[in-house]
């Protein structure tokens, strides 16, 4: 059909749930579809775009990946997202499908609402909001409100909502969903997975498609083609912020902080990972990811930490113009001790060097 709207899928979900992994798998199975990707990340390092560009998948040309780096997409809709979409739609070679990966801290509601902007609504429709959940983290109670530090924070500041920032985001991202993917099913047995499914389904009072996956491996037909036209319904899926805004609360991401640590080369990756586990536990780091230089290795080492779970792998050789270096983005709740974390990460790389010598 000549004037058919281009479908756009919004992939959301908390930090480290597996959004990029799922998209990477989707691109590998795109079957000739031309997919344009818009990626938004919290933190200054652009790891997700790098990971996707480094994946060597044929359908994943750098041209088709647009990174939005000026803050969280839900707060920069007008300045960043709408112009990016408009530019994408003006391209001669228009995509068959647009996939948008939100930052792990984004509220999907303002993003989806932007599809009602006049310039966009005539050309694009939201095919669906897919919310990726770290089912293992939910089963471990990561998003429940019994977090000591947060309870203390709320006790000290009664203007804070009754729920933790993690819990609110968890709920808001589910409320916006057309489909929820309970990811990391490989880490759970049937009974725990079922408990997470019941928790998620209980968050909304409408029928919600909930499926499970490991490593985001799902047929592309399951993810794309929902035909939901979510932009027409998003007004009825209000976030905590929208509900509170009516009585004066401003939305921002002040509940979370991120910074980048530059450190030395990592001679002993196993020792480094063990040290990172301690640092993450000591400082309650929510997410840590980036790249490390390893002496004697031509490849860069990707480090991906979600809570206490840390994956490392070499993804590609350092480029000719690239200086091998170690740079990691750290994301946690506002008030985490940046200086101590930086010092500990730098000490860990130094220790790893000594251990290997
Ligand atoms: N065991 C297990 N690990 C997974 C699965 N999916 C993703 N991971 C790992 O979880 C980590 C985070 O995955 P990402 O795909 O980067 O998560 P994300 O949601 O894009 O993260 P942010 O963009 O930082 O919010 C990586 O180390 C992945 O390898 C899964 O199903 N099972």
Tab-separated table of C-alpha atoms and ligand atoms in Angstrom:
chain	number	residue	atom	x	y	z
A	1	UNK	CA	0.000	0.000	0.000
A	2	UNK	CA	1.446	3.329	-1.054
A	3	UNK	CA	0.518	5.534	1.884
A	4	UNK	CA	0.652	2.920	4.627
A	5	UNK	CA	2.041	4.178	7.903
A	6	UNK	CA	5.408	2.833	8.936
A	7	UNK	CA	5.071	0.682	12.068
A	8	UNK	CA	7.282	1.598	15.021
A	9	UNK	CA	7.949	-0.706	17.953
A	10	UNK	CA	8.966	0.800	21.280
A	11	UNK	CA	11.164	-1.499	23.351
A	12	UNK	CA	11.346	-0.481	26.951
A	13	UNK	CA	12.305	-2.100	30.252
A	14	UNK	CA	14.519	-1.372	33.229
A	15	UNK	CA	18.327	-1.099	33.152
A	16	UNK	CA	19.890	-4.368	32.092
A	17	UNK	CA	16.638	-6.231	31.422
A	18	UNK	CA	17.925	-7.400	28.040
A	19	UNK	CA	16.606	-4.841	25.536
A	20	UNK	CA	19.799	-4.586	23.465
A	21	UNK	CA	20.266	-8.361	23.508
A	22	UNK	CA	16.729	-8.818	22.221
A	23	UNK	CA	17.200	-6.231	19.477
A	24	UNK	CA	20.466	-7.812	18.440
A	25	UNK	CA	18.703	-11.141	18.070
A	26	UNK	CA	15.849	-9.484	16.193
A	27	UNK	CA	18.244	-7.918	13.695
A	28	UNK	CA	19.967	-11.215	13.126
A	29	UNK	CA	16.567	-12.638	12.139
A	30	UNK	CA	15.162	-9.654	10.283
A	31	UNK	CA	14.747	-11.710	7.124
A	32	UNK	CA	15.341	-8.891	4.675
A	33	UNK	CA	13.212	-6.312	6.510
A	34	UNK	CA	14.850	-2.908	6.588
A	35	UNK	CA	14.784	-1.904	10.230
A	36	UNK	CA	15.841	1.524	11.467
A	37	UNK	CA	16.909	1.689	15.094
A	38	UNK	CA	16.681	4.643	17.438
A	39	UNK	CA	18.616	4.012	20.621
A	40	UNK	CA	18.535	6.034	23.794
A	41	UNK	CA	20.722	5.325	26.753
A	42	UNK	CA	21.190	6.668	30.276
A	43	UNK	CA	24.861	7.415	30.784
A	44	UNK	CA	27.405	9.061	28.535
A	45	UNK	CA	29.162	6.120	26.966
A	46	UNK	CA	26.876	4.904	24.145
A	47	UNK	CA	27.500	1.226	24.955
A	48	UNK	CA	24.282	-0.117	23.398
A	49	UNK	CA	24.932	1.471	20.005
A	50	UNK	CA	28.500	0.223	20.135
A	51	UNK	CA	27.408	-3.306	21.044
A	52	UNK	CA	24.913	-3.359	18.172
A	53	UNK	CA	27.356	-1.899	15.673
A	54	UNK	CA	29.984	-4.370	16.840
A	55	UNK	CA	27.683	-7.363	16.360
A	56	UNK	CA	28.518	-7.902	12.707
A	57	UNK	CA	24.885	-8.619	11.799
A	58	UNK	CA	24.195	-7.960	8.151
A	59	UNK	CA	20.934	-6.030	8.705
A	60	UNK	CA	22.581	-3.682	11.087
A	61	UNK	CA	24.360	-1.063	9.050
A	62	UNK	CA	25.603	1.899	11.075
A	63	UNK	CA	23.475	4.135	8.886
A	64	UNK	CA	20.326	2.593	10.259
A	65	UNK	CA	21.244	3.181	13.906
A	66	UNK	CA	20.542	6.590	15.378
A	67	UNK	CA	21.712	7.247	18.922
A	68	UNK	CA	19.953	9.861	21.032
A	69	UNK	CA	22.444	10.972	23.609
A	70	UNK	CA	21.086	14.196	25.088
A	71	UNK	CA	19.406	12.667	28.089
A	72	UNK	CA	16.530	10.339	28.670
A	73	UNK	CA	14.175	10.103	25.687
A	74	UNK	CA	11.033	10.718	27.719
A	75	UNK	CA	12.357	14.148	28.761
A	76	UNK	CA	13.767	15.173	25.376
A	77	UNK	CA	10.876	14.144	23.142
A	78	UNK	CA	10.419	17.562	21.532
A	79	UNK	CA	14.091	18.463	21.155
A	80	UNK	CA	15.538	15.139	20.225
A	81	UNK	CA	13.073	12.425	19.327
A	82	UNK	CA	10.642	14.304	17.076
A	83	UNK	CA	13.401	15.865	14.887
A	84	UNK	CA	15.109	12.468	14.644
A	85	UNK	CA	11.902	10.801	13.505
A	86	UNK	CA	11.191	13.575	11.024
A	87	UNK	CA	14.685	13.226	9.544
A	88	UNK	CA	14.256	9.469	9.328
A	89	UNK	CA	10.969	9.868	7.490
A	90	UNK	CA	12.496	12.308	5.033
A	91	UNK	CA	15.110	9.772	3.959
A	92	UNK	CA	14.813	8.527	0.426
A	93	UNK	CA	15.219	4.927	1.504
A	94	UNK	CA	12.542	4.706	4.196
A	95	UNK	CA	12.646	1.801	6.619
A	96	UNK	CA	10.035	-0.977	6.683
A	97	UNK	CA	9.929	-0.833	10.455
A	98	UNK	CA	11.313	1.469	13.122
A	99	UNK	CA	12.493	0.055	16.450
A	100	UNK	CA	13.099	2.390	19.362
A	101	UNK	CA	15.062	1.233	22.394
A	102	UNK	CA	14.367	3.524	25.317
A	103	UNK	CA	16.795	4.042	28.136
A	104	UNK	CA	16.204	1.761	31.091
A	105	UNK	CA	14.963	4.735	33.088
A	106	UNK	CA	12.507	6.078	30.532
A	107	UNK	CA	8.801	6.445	30.975
A	108	UNK	CA	7.380	5.188	27.687
A	109	UNK	CA	4.203	7.282	27.948
A	110	UNK	CA	5.569	10.676	26.716
A	111	UNK	CA	7.437	8.952	23.907
A	112	UNK	CA	4.352	7.118	22.686
A	113	UNK	CA	2.266	10.289	23.019
A	114	UNK	CA	4.713	12.020	20.642
A	115	UNK	CA	3.429	9.778	17.862
A	116	UNK	CA	0.306	11.938	17.938
A	117	UNK	CA	2.307	14.979	16.847
A	118	UNK	CA	0.953	16.212	13.489
A	119	UNK	CA	4.189	15.628	11.543
A	120	UNK	CA	4.461	12.077	12.808
A	121	UNK	CA	0.946	10.685	13.160
A	122	UNK	CA	0.220	10.805	9.440
A	123	UNK	CA	3.305	8.738	8.625
A	124	UNK	CA	3.989	6.384	11.532
A	125	UNK	CA	1.985	4.327	13.993
A	126	UNK	CA	3.129	2.586	17.149
A	127	UNK	CA	2.984	-1.094	16.298
A	128	UNK	CA	3.397	-1.930	19.945
A	129	UNK	CA	5.182	-1.202	23.201
A	130	UNK	CA	7.202	-4.236	24.215
A	131	UNK	CA	8.369	-4.137	27.826
A	132	UNK	CA	11.324	-6.362	28.646
A	133	UNK	CA	11.530	-7.540	32.239
A	134	UNK	CA	14.501	-9.062	34.040
A	135	UNK	CA	12.395	-11.886	35.453
A	136	UNK	CA	15.217	-13.077	37.705
A	137	UNK	CA	15.587	-9.631	39.269
A	138	UNK	CA	11.830	-9.408	39.836
A	139	UNK	CA	11.832	-12.863	41.450
A	140	UNK	CA	14.688	-11.701	43.694
A	141	UNK	CA	12.561	-8.783	44.873
A	142	UNK	CA	14.652	-6.101	43.177
A	143	UNK	CA	11.584	-4.014	42.341
A	144	UNK	CA	9.707	-4.544	45.556
A	145	UNK	CA	9.543	-1.601	47.927
A	146	UNK	CA	11.258	-3.172	50.921
A	147	UNK	CA	14.619	-1.703	50.038
A	148	UNK	CA	16.158	-0.360	53.267
A	149	UNK	CA	17.973	2.619	51.802
A	150	UNK	CA	14.910	3.771	49.954
A	151	UNK	CA	12.720	3.414	52.954
A	152	UNK	CA	15.143	5.630	54.845
A	153	UNK	CA	15.169	8.136	51.986
A	154	UNK	CA	11.413	8.304	51.943
A	155	UNK	CA	11.248	8.663	55.680
A	156	UNK	CA	13.575	11.662	55.428
A	157	UNK	CA	11.630	13.311	52.622
A	158	UNK	CA	7.881	12.998	52.771
A	159	UNK	CA	7.453	14.612	49.341
A	160	UNK	CA	8.717	11.378	47.826
A	161	UNK	CA	6.122	9.014	46.488
A	162	UNK	CA	5.201	6.041	48.641
A	163	UNK	CA	6.993	3.703	46.273
A	164	UNK	CA	10.659	3.342	45.390
A	165	UNK	CA	11.918	4.799	42.098
A	166	UNK	CA	12.625	1.253	40.897
A	167	UNK	CA	9.163	0.063	41.740
A	168	UNK	CA	7.532	3.059	40.071
A	169	UNK	CA	9.460	2.564	36.858
A	170	UNK	CA	8.708	-1.144	36.895
A	171	UNK	CA	4.996	-0.385	37.131
A	172	UNK	CA	5.011	2.482	34.624
A	173	UNK	CA	6.849	0.475	32.010
A	174	UNK	CA	4.352	-2.378	32.393
A	175	UNK	CA	1.378	-0.012	32.314
A	176	UNK	CA	2.519	1.262	28.904
A	177	UNK	CA	2.986	-2.221	27.454
A	178	UNK	CA	1.134	-4.046	24.714
A	179	UNK	CA	3.289	-7.074	25.370
A	180	UNK	CA	5.628	-7.988	28.219
A	181	UNK	CA	8.636	-10.238	27.707
A	182	UNK	CA	9.744	-12.003	30.883
A	183	UNK	CA	13.388	-12.264	29.901
A	184	UNK	CA	16.185	-14.234	31.597
A	185	UNK	CA	13.817	-17.191	31.947
A	186	UNK	CA	16.941	-19.375	31.833
A	187	UNK	CA	17.717	-18.225	35.384
A	188	UNK	CA	14.367	-19.286	36.872
A	189	UNK	CA	12.470	-22.484	37.431
A	190	UNK	CA	8.868	-22.859	36.320
A	191	UNK	CA	7.334	-21.897	39.673
A	192	UNK	CA	9.322	-18.677	40.089
A	193	UNK	CA	8.621	-17.693	36.489
A	194	UNK	CA	4.921	-18.257	37.101
A	195	UNK	CA	5.059	-16.032	40.191
A	196	UNK	CA	6.662	-13.241	38.145
A	197	UNK	CA	4.044	-13.686	35.449
A	198	UNK	CA	1.252	-13.296	38.020
A	199	UNK	CA	2.953	-10.202	39.489
A	200	UNK	CA	3.226	-8.573	36.060
A	201	UNK	CA	-0.299	-9.460	34.969
A	202	UNK	CA	-1.583	-8.015	38.247
A	203	UNK	CA	-0.132	-4.586	37.447
A	204	UNK	CA	-2.798	-3.713	34.901
A	205	UNK	CA	-6.549	-4.145	34.739
A	206	UNK	CA	-6.695	-5.030	31.053
A	207	UNK	CA	-5.677	-8.184	29.223
A	208	UNK	CA	-1.917	-8.097	28.665
A	209	UNK	CA	0.135	-10.452	26.553
A	210	UNK	CA	2.947	-11.864	28.697
A	211	UNK	CA	5.517	-14.198	27.164
A	212	UNK	CA	8.897	-15.432	28.318
A	213	UNK	CA	12.294	-15.627	26.676
A	214	UNK	CA	15.925	-16.381	27.311
A	215	UNK	CA	18.484	-13.986	25.885
A	216	UNK	CA	15.642	-12.189	24.120
A	217	UNK	CA	15.382	-15.000	21.623
A	218	UNK	CA	11.958	-14.688	20.081
A	219	UNK	CA	10.796	-15.026	16.489
A	220	UNK	CA	10.633	-11.607	14.882
A	221	UNK	CA	6.973	-12.248	14.004
A	222	UNK	CA	6.210	-12.371	17.716
A	223	UNK	CA	7.833	-9.006	18.403
A	224	UNK	CA	6.852	-7.036	15.335
A	225	UNK	CA	3.411	-6.780	13.770
A	226	UNK	CA	1.297	-6.361	16.927
A	227	UNK	CA	-0.711	-3.668	15.108
A	228	UNK	CA	-1.653	-2.046	18.395
A	229	UNK	CA	-1.748	1.672	17.376
A	230	UNK	CA	-0.697	2.379	20.957
A	231	UNK	CA	-0.576	6.144	20.389
A	232	UNK	CA	-4.379	6.091	20.370
A	233	UNK	CA	-4.577	4.408	23.771
A	234	UNK	CA	-1.660	5.817	25.687
A	235	UNK	CA	-3.813	8.454	27.412
A	236	UNK	CA	-5.453	5.644	29.369
A	237	UNK	CA	-2.127	4.150	30.491
A	238	UNK	CA	-0.928	6.933	32.734
A	239	UNK	CA	2.419	6.784	34.530
A	240	UNK	CA	2.893	7.641	38.197
A	241	UNK	CA	4.377	10.916	37.028
A	242	UNK	CA	1.363	11.842	34.941
A	243	UNK	CA	-0.936	10.995	37.810
A	244	UNK	CA	1.181	13.045	40.232
A	245	UNK	CA	1.834	15.864	37.810
A	246	UNK	CA	-1.806	16.777	38.081
A	247	UNK	CA	-1.062	17.629	41.679
A	248	UNK	CA	2.218	19.339	41.004
A	249	UNK	CA	5.039	16.772	40.977
A	250	UNK	CA	7.690	17.314	38.326
A	251	UNK	CA	9.164	14.351	36.567
A	252	UNK	CA	12.916	14.063	36.232
A	253	UNK	CA	15.581	11.457	36.684
A	254	UNK	CA	16.989	12.929	39.874
A	255	UNK	CA	16.462	9.610	41.586
A	256	UNK	CA	19.346	8.157	39.559
A	257	UNK	CA	22.937	9.139	38.823
A	258	UNK	CA	25.429	7.953	36.245
A	259	UNK	CA	29.073	8.631	35.515
A	260	UNK	CA	31.883	7.189	33.454
A	261	UNK	CA	35.058	5.789	35.042
A	262	UNK	CA	38.204	5.760	32.924
A	263	UNK	CA	40.726	3.279	34.298
A	264	UNK	CA	43.852	1.386	33.318
A	265	UNK	CA	44.112	-1.779	31.242
A	266	UNK	CA	42.739	-4.962	32.820
A	267	UNK	CA	45.390	-7.695	32.832
A	268	UNK	CA	43.364	-10.223	34.816
A	269	UNK	CA	39.705	-10.083	33.685
A	270	UNK	CA	38.597	-12.753	36.208
A	271	UNK	CA	40.166	-10.885	39.101
A	272	UNK	CA	38.641	-7.667	37.834
A	273	UNK	CA	35.169	-9.215	37.672
A	274	UNK	CA	35.524	-10.481	41.251
A	275	UNK	CA	36.509	-6.984	42.367
A	276	UNK	CA	33.611	-5.420	40.464
A	277	UNK	CA	31.195	-7.757	42.247
A	278	UNK	CA	32.414	-6.433	45.582
A	279	UNK	CA	32.189	-2.820	44.432
A	280	UNK	CA	28.658	-3.331	43.085
A	281	UNK	CA	27.547	-4.926	46.342
A	282	UNK	CA	29.260	-2.329	48.558
A	283	UNK	CA	27.733	0.610	46.687
A	284	UNK	CA	24.457	-0.900	45.494
A	285	UNK	CA	25.321	-0.145	41.849
A	286	UNK	CA	22.347	-0.909	39.598
A	287	UNK	CA	24.136	-1.172	36.276
A	288	UNK	CA	27.750	-1.070	35.102
A	289	UNK	CA	28.822	-1.556	31.498
A	290	UNK	CA	31.522	-0.604	29.076
A	291	UNK	CA	34.755	-1.705	27.483
A	292	UNK	CA	38.169	-2.687	28.811
A	293	UNK	CA	41.612	-2.856	27.276
A	294	UNK	CA	43.378	-6.134	28.049
A	295	UNK	CA	47.164	-6.091	27.578
A	296	UNK	CA	48.286	-8.343	24.739
A	297	UNK	CA	44.734	-8.721	23.341
A	298	UNK	CA	43.816	-7.028	20.073
A	299	UNK	CA	40.106	-7.307	20.964
A	300	UNK	CA	38.155	-5.083	23.314
A	301	UNK	CA	36.535	-6.699	26.327
A	302	UNK	CA	32.852	-5.888	26.866
A	303	UNK	CA	31.802	-5.808	30.525
A	304	UNK	CA	28.073	-6.020	31.352
A	305	UNK	CA	26.991	-6.003	34.976
A	306	UNK	CA	23.389	-6.094	36.184
A	307	UNK	CA	23.470	-6.259	39.952
A	308	UNK	CA	25.721	-9.160	40.909
A	309	UNK	CA	25.543	-10.806	37.476
A	310	UNK	CA	28.507	-9.914	35.301
A	311	UNK	CA	29.074	-11.038	31.705
A	312	UNK	CA	32.312	-10.401	29.829
A	313	UNK	CA	33.240	-11.179	26.246
A	314	UNK	CA	35.539	-9.905	23.538
A	315	UNK	CA	33.395	-8.387	20.798
A	316	UNK	CA	35.690	-6.903	18.165
A	317	UNK	CA	39.261	-5.782	17.558
A	318	UNK	CA	40.118	-2.239	18.538
A	319	UNK	CA	39.921	-0.053	15.411
A	320	UNK	CA	42.983	1.370	13.714
A	321	UNK	CA	42.261	4.874	15.007
A	322	UNK	CA	41.180	3.725	18.470
A	323	UNK	CA	43.328	3.837	21.553
A	324	UNK	CA	42.564	0.699	23.611
A	325	UNK	CA	41.217	1.983	26.908
A	326	UNK	CA	39.013	1.043	29.822
A	327	UNK	CA	35.811	3.054	30.175
A	328	UNK	CA	32.838	1.940	32.204
A	329	UNK	CA	29.527	3.649	32.840
A	330	UNK	CA	28.141	3.272	36.356
A	331	UNK	CA	24.446	3.815	37.120
A	332	UNK	CA	22.911	3.829	40.568
A	333	UNK	CA	20.528	5.628	42.828
A	334	UNK	CA	21.131	9.312	43.441
A	335	UNK	CA	23.673	9.845	46.169
A	336	UNK	CA	25.910	6.860	45.463
A	337	UNK	CA	29.506	7.580	46.421
A	338	UNK	CA	31.064	8.437	43.075
A	339	UNK	CA	34.566	9.170	44.369
A	340	UNK	CA	34.748	5.889	46.282
A	341	UNK	CA	33.445	3.867	43.336
A	342	UNK	CA	35.889	5.514	40.919
A	343	UNK	CA	38.785	4.880	43.276
A	344	UNK	CA	37.750	1.261	43.810
A	345	UNK	CA	37.405	0.553	40.070
A	346	UNK	CA	40.794	2.129	39.366
A	347	UNK	CA	42.359	0.173	42.221
A	348	UNK	CA	40.767	-3.011	40.841
A	349	UNK	CA	42.366	-2.534	37.438
A	350	UNK	CA	45.708	-1.826	39.108
A	351	UNK	CA	45.378	-4.903	41.363
A	352	UNK	CA	44.475	-7.019	38.368
A	353	UNK	CA	47.653	-5.844	36.647
A	354	UNK	CA	49.772	-6.724	39.675
A	355	UNK	CA	48.044	-10.109	40.074
A	356	UNK	CA	48.841	-10.995	36.484
A	357	UNK	CA	52.484	-10.011	36.668
B	1	LIG	N1	21.276	-15.114	31.800
B	1	LIG	C1	20.743	-14.218	30.950
B	1	LIG	N2	21.399	-13.072	30.715
B	1	LIG	C2	20.844	-12.199	29.837
B	1	LIG	C3	19.625	-12.457	29.181
B	1	LIG	N3	19.331	-11.399	28.389
B	1	LIG	C4	20.328	-10.513	28.542
B	1	LIG	N4	21.248	-10.987	29.412
B	1	LIG	C5	22.474	-10.312	29.870
B	1	LIG	O1	22.086	-9.176	30.651
B	1	LIG	C6	23.011	-8.109	30.451
B	1	LIG	C7	22.251	-6.851	30.030
B	1	LIG	O2	21.675	-7.072	28.759
B	1	LIG	P1	21.339	-5.873	27.777
B	1	LIG	O3	20.701	-6.464	26.575
B	1	LIG	O4	22.525	-5.003	27.585
B	1	LIG	O5	20.260	-5.083	28.634
B	1	LIG	P2	19.585	-3.672	28.329
B	1	LIG	O6	18.184	-3.776	28.789
B	1	LIG	O7	19.802	-3.292	26.900
B	1	LIG	O8	20.438	-2.720	29.275
B	1	LIG	P3	20.410	-1.085	29.370
B	1	LIG	O9	20.400	-0.580	27.953
B	1	LIG	O10	21.632	-0.752	30.117
B	1	LIG	O11	19.177	-0.708	30.104
B	1	LIG	C8	24.002	-8.588	29.422
B	1	LIG	O12	25.122	-9.060	30.095
B	1	LIG	C9	23.274	-9.722	28.718
B	1	LIG	O13	24.149	-10.695	28.188
B	1	LIG	C10	18.943	-13.698	29.471
B	1	LIG	O14	17.859	-13.989	28.982
B	1	LIG	N5	19.555	-14.522	30.355
